[in-house]
Short mmCIF file of N, CA and C in Angstrom, two decimals:
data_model
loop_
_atom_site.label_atom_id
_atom_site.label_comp_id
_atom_site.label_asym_id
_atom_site.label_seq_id
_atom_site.Cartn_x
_atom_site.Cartn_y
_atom_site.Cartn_z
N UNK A 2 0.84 -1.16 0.00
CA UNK A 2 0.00 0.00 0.00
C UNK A 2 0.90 1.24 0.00
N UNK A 3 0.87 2.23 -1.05
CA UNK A 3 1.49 3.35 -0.47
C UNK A 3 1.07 4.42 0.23
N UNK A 4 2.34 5.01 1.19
CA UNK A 4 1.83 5.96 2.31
C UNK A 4 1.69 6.91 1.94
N UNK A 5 0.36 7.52 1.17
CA UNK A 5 0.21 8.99 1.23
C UNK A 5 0.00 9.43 2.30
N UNK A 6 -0.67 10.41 2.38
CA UNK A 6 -0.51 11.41 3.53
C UNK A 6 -2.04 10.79 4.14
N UNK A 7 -3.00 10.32 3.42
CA UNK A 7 -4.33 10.15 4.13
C UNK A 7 -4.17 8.83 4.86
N UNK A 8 -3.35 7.86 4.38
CA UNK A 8 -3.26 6.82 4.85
C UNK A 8 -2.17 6.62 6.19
N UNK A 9 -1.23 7.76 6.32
CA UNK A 9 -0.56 7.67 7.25
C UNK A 9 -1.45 8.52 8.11
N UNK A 10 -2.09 9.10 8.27
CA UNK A 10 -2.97 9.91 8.90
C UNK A 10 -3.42 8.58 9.53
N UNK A 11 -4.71 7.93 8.79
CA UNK A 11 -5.28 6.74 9.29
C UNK A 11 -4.42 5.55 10.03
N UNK A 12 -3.21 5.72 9.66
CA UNK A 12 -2.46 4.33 10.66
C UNK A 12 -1.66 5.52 11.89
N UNK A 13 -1.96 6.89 12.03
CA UNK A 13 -1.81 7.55 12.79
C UNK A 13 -2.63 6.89 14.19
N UNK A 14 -4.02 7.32 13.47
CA UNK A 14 -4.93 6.47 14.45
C UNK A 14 -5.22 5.29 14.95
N UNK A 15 -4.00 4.70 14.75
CA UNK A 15 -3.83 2.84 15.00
C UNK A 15 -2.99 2.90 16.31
N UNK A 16 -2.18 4.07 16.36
CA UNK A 16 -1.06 4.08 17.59
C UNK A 16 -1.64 2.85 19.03
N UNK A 17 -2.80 3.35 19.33
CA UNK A 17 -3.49 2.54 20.43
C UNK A 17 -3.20 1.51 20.72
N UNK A 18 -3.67 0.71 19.11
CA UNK A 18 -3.73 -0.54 19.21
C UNK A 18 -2.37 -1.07 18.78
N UNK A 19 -1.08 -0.85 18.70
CA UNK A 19 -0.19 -1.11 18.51
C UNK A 19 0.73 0.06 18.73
N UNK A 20 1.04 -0.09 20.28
CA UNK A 20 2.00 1.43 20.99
C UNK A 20 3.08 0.86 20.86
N UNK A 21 4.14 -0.19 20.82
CA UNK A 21 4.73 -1.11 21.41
C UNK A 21 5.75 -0.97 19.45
N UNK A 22 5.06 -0.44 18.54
CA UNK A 22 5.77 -0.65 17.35
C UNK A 22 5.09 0.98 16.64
N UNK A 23 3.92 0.85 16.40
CA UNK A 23 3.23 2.02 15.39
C UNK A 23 4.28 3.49 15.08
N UNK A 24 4.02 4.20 16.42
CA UNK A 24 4.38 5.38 16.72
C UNK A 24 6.14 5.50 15.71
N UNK A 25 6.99 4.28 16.20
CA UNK A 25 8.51 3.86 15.94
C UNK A 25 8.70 4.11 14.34
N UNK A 26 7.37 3.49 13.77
CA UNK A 26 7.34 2.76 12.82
C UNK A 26 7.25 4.25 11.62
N UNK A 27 6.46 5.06 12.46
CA UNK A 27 5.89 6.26 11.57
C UNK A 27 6.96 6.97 11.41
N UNK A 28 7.34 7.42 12.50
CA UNK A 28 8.28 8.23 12.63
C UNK A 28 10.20 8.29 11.75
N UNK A 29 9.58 6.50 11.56
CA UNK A 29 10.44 5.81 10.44
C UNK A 29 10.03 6.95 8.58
N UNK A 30 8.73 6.74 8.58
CA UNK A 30 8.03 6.89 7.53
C UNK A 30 7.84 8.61 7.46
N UNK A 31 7.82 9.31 8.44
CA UNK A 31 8.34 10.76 8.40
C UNK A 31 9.63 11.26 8.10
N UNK A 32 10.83 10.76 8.99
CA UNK A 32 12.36 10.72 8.38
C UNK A 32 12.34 10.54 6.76
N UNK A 33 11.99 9.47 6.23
CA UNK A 33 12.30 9.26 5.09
C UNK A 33 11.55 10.03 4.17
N UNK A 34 10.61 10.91 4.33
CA UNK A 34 9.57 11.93 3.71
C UNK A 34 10.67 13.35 3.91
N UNK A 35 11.17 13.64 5.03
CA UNK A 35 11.96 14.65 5.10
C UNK A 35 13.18 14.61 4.20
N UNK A 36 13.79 13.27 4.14
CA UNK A 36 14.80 13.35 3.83
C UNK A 36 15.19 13.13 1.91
N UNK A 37 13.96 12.19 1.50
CA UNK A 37 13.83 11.60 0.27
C UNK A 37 12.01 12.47 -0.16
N UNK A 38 11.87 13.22 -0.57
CA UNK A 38 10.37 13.78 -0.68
C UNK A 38 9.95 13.44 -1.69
N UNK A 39 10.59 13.29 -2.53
CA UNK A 39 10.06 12.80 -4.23
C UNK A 39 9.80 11.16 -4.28
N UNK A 40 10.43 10.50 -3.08
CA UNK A 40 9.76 8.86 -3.02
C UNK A 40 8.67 8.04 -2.84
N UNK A 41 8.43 7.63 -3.60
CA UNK A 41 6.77 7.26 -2.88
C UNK A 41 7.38 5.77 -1.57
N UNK A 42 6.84 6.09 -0.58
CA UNK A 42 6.53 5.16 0.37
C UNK A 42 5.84 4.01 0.23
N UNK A 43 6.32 2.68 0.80
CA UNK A 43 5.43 1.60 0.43
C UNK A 43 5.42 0.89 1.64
N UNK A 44 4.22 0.58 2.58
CA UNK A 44 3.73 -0.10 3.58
C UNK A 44 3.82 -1.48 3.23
N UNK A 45 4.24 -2.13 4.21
CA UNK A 45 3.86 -3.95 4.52
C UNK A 45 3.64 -4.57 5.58
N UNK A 46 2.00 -4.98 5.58
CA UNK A 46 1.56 -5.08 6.91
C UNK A 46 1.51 -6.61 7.11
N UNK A 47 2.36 -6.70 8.51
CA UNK A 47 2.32 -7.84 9.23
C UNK A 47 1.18 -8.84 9.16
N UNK A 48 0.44 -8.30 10.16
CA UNK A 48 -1.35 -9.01 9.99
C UNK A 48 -2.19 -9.28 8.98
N UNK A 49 -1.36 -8.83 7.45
CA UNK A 49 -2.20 -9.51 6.66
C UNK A 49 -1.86 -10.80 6.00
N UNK A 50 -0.43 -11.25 6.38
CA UNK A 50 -0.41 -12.97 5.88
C UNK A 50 -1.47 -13.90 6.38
N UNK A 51 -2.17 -12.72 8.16
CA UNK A 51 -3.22 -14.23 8.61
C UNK A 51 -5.09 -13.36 8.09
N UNK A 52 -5.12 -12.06 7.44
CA UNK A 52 -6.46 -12.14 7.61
C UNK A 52 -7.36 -13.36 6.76
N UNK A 53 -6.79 -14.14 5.97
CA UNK A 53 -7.94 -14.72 5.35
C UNK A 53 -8.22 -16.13 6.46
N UNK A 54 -7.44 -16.52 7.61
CA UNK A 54 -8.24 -17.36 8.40
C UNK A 54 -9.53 -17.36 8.55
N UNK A 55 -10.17 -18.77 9.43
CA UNK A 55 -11.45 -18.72 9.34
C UNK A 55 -12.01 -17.68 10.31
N UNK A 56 -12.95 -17.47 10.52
CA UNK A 56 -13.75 -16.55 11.21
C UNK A 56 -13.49 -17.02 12.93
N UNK A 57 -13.89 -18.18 12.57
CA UNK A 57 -13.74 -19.10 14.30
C UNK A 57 -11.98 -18.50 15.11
N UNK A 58 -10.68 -18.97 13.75
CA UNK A 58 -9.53 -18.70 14.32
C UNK A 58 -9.38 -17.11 14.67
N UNK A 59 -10.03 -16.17 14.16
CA UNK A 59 -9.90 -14.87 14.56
C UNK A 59 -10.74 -14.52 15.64
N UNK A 60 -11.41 -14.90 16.63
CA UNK A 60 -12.09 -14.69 17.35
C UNK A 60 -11.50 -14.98 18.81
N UNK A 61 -11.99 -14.33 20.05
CA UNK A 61 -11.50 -14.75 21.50
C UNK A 61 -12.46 -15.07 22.47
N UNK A 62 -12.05 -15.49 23.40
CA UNK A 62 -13.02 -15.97 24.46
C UNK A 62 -13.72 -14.84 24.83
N UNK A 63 -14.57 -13.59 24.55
CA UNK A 63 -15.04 -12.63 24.65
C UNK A 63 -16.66 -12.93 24.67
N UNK A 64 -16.94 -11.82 25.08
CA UNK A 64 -18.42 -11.82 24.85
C UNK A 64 -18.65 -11.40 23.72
N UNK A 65 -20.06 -11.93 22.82
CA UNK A 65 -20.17 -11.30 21.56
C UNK A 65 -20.29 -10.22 21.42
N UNK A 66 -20.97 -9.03 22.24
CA UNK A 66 -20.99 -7.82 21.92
C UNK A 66 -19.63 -7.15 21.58
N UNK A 67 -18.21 -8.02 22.34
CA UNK A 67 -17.37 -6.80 22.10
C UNK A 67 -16.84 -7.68 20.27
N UNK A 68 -17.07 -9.07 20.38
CA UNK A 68 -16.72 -9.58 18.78
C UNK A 68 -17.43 -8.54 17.77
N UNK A 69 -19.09 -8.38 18.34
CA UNK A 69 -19.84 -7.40 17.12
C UNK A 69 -19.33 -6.08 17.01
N UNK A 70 -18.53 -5.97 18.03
CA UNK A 70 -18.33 -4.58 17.75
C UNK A 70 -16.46 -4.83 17.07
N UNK A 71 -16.18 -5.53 16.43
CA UNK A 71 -15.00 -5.81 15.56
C UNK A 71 -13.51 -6.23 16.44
N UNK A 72 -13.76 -6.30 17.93
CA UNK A 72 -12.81 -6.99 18.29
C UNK A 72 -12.40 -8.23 17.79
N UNK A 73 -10.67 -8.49 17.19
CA UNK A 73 -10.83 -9.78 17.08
C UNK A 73 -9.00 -10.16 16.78
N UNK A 74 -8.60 -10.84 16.54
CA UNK A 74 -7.33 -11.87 17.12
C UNK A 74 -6.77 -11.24 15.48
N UNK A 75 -5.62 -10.63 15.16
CA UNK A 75 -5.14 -10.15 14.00
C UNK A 75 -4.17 -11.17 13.42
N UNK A 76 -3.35 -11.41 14.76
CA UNK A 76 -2.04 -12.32 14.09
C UNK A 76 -0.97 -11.50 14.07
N UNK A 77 0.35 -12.01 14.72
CA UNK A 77 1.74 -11.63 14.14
C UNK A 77 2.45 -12.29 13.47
N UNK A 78 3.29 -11.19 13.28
CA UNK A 78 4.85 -11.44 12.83
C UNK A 78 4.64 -12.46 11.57
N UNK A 79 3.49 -11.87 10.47
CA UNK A 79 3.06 -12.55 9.49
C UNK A 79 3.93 -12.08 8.33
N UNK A 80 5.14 -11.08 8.16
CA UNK A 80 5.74 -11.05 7.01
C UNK A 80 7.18 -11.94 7.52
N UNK A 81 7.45 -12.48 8.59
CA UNK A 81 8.25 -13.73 8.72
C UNK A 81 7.33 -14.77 8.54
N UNK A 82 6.44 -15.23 8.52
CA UNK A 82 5.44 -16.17 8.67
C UNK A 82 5.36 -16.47 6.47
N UNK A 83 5.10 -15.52 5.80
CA UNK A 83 5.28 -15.17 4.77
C UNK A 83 6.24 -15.71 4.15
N UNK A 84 7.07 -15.52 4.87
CA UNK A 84 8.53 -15.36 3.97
C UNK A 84 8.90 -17.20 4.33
N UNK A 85 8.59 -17.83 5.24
CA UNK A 85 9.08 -18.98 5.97
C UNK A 85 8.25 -19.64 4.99
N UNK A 86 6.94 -19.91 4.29
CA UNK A 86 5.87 -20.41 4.31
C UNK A 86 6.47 -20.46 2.32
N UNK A 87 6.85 -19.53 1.80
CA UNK A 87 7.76 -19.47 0.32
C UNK A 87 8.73 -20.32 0.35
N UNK A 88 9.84 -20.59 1.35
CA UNK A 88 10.71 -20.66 1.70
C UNK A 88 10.47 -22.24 1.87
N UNK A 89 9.71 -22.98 2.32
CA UNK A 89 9.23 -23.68 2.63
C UNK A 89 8.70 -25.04 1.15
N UNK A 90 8.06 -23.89 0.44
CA UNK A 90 7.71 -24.92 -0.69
C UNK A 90 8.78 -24.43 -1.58
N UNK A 91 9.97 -23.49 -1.82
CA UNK A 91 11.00 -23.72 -2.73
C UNK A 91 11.88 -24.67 -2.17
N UNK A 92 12.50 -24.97 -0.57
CA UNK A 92 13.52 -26.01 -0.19
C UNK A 92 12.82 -27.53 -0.57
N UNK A 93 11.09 -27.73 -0.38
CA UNK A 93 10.56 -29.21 -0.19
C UNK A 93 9.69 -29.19 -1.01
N UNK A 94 9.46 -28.54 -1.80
CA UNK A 94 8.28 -28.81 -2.56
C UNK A 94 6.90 -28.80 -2.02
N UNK A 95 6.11 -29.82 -3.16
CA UNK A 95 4.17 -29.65 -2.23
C UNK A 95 4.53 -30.42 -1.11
N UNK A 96 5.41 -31.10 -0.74
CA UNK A 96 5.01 -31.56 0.44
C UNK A 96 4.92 -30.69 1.64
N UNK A 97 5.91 -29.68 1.66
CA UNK A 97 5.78 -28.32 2.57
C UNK A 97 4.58 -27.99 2.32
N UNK A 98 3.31 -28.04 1.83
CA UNK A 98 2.18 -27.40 1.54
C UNK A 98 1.40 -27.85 2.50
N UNK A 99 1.34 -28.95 3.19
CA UNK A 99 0.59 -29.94 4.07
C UNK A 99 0.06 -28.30 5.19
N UNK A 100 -0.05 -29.26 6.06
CA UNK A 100 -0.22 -29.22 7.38
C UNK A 100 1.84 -28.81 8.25
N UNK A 101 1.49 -27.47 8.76
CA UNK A 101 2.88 -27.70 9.74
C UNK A 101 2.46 -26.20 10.72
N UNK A 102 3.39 -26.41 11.83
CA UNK A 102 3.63 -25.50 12.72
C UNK A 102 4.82 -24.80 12.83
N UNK A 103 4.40 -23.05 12.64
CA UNK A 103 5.67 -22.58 12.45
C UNK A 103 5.90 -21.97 13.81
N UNK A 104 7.51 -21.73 14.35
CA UNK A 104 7.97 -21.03 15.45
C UNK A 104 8.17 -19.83 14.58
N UNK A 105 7.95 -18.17 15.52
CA UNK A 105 8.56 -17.31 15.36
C UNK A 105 9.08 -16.74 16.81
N UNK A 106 10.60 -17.01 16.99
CA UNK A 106 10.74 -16.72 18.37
C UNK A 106 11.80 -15.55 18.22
N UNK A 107 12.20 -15.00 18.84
CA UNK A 107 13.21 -13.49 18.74
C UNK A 107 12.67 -12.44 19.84
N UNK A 108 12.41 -11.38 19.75
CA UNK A 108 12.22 -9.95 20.45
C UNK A 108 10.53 -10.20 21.05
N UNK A 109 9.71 -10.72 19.85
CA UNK A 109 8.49 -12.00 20.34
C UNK A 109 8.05 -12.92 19.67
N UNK A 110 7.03 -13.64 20.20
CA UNK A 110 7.08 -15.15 19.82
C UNK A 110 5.56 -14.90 19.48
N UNK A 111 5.63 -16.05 18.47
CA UNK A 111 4.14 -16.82 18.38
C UNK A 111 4.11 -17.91 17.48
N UNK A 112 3.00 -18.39 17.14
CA UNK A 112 3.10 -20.08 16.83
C UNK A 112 2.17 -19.44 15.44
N UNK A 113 2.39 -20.11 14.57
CA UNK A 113 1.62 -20.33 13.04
C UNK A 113 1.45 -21.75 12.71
N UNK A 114 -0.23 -22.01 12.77
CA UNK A 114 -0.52 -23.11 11.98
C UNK A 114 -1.02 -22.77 10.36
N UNK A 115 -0.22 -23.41 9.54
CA UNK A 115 -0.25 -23.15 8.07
C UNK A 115 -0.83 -24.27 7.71
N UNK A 116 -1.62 -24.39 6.66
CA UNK A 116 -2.19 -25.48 5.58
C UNK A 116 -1.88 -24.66 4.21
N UNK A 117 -1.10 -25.79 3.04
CA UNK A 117 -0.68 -25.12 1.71
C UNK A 117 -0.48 -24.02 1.66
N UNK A 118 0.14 -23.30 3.01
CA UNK A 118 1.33 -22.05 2.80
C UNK A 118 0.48 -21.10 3.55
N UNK A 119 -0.69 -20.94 3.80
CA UNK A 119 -1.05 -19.95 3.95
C UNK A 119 -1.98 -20.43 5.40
N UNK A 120 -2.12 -19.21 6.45
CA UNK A 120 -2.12 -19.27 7.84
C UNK A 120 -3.54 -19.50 8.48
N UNK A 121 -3.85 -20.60 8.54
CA UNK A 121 -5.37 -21.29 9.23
C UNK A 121 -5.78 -20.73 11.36
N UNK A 122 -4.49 -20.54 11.81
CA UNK A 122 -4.37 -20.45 12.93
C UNK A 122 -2.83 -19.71 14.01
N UNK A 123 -3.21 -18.96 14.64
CA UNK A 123 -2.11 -18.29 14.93
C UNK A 123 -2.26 -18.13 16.28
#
């Protein structure tokens, strides 16, 4: 996606839900506007290697009102998850396509269940 100005505006308003990286991340994406102005910017978001899971895997032990109101389980560290999951069927072929569990452990952790490359459960 590229970062124009309306869209960094809008992941302005994400800070909340991701204080821990967002804010770091922008401020990344301002430097390089100051410094390079004629570049267009290009976003790559983590959480979208898992949005096409099922509905069930994105969901939490919550009450439904706060699910209806769009709370729901995003997924990390999905452009390593991405990259492992390519990586995966160029070293082994379809058989990497199965069923497997991926580690992502470092600065933080989480578990990826993949079916044919792409992320069923996180």
């Amino acid at each position: 996606m590229v970062l124009d100005e309306p869209v960094v505006e809008r992941l302005r308003g994400l800070i909340p839900l991701a204080p821990l990286h967002q804010r770091e991340n922008l401020q990344v994406v301002d430097l390089a506007r100051n410094l390079f102005p004629e570049a267009a910017q290009v976003g790559c978001f983590d959480t979208a290697f898992h949005a096409a899971r099922p509905s069930i895997a994105k969901s939490y032990g919550l009450p439904r009102a706060l699910t209806d109101a769009g709370v729901q389980s995003y997924g990390f560290h999905g452009l390593s998850y991405a990259y492992i999951s390519s990586e995966l069927g160029k070293r082994y072929g379809p058989e990497a396509g199965g069923g497997v569990i991926v580690a992502h452990l470092g600065s933080g952790a989480s578990l990826c269940a993949m079916r044919g490359g792409k992320s069923v459960a996180t």
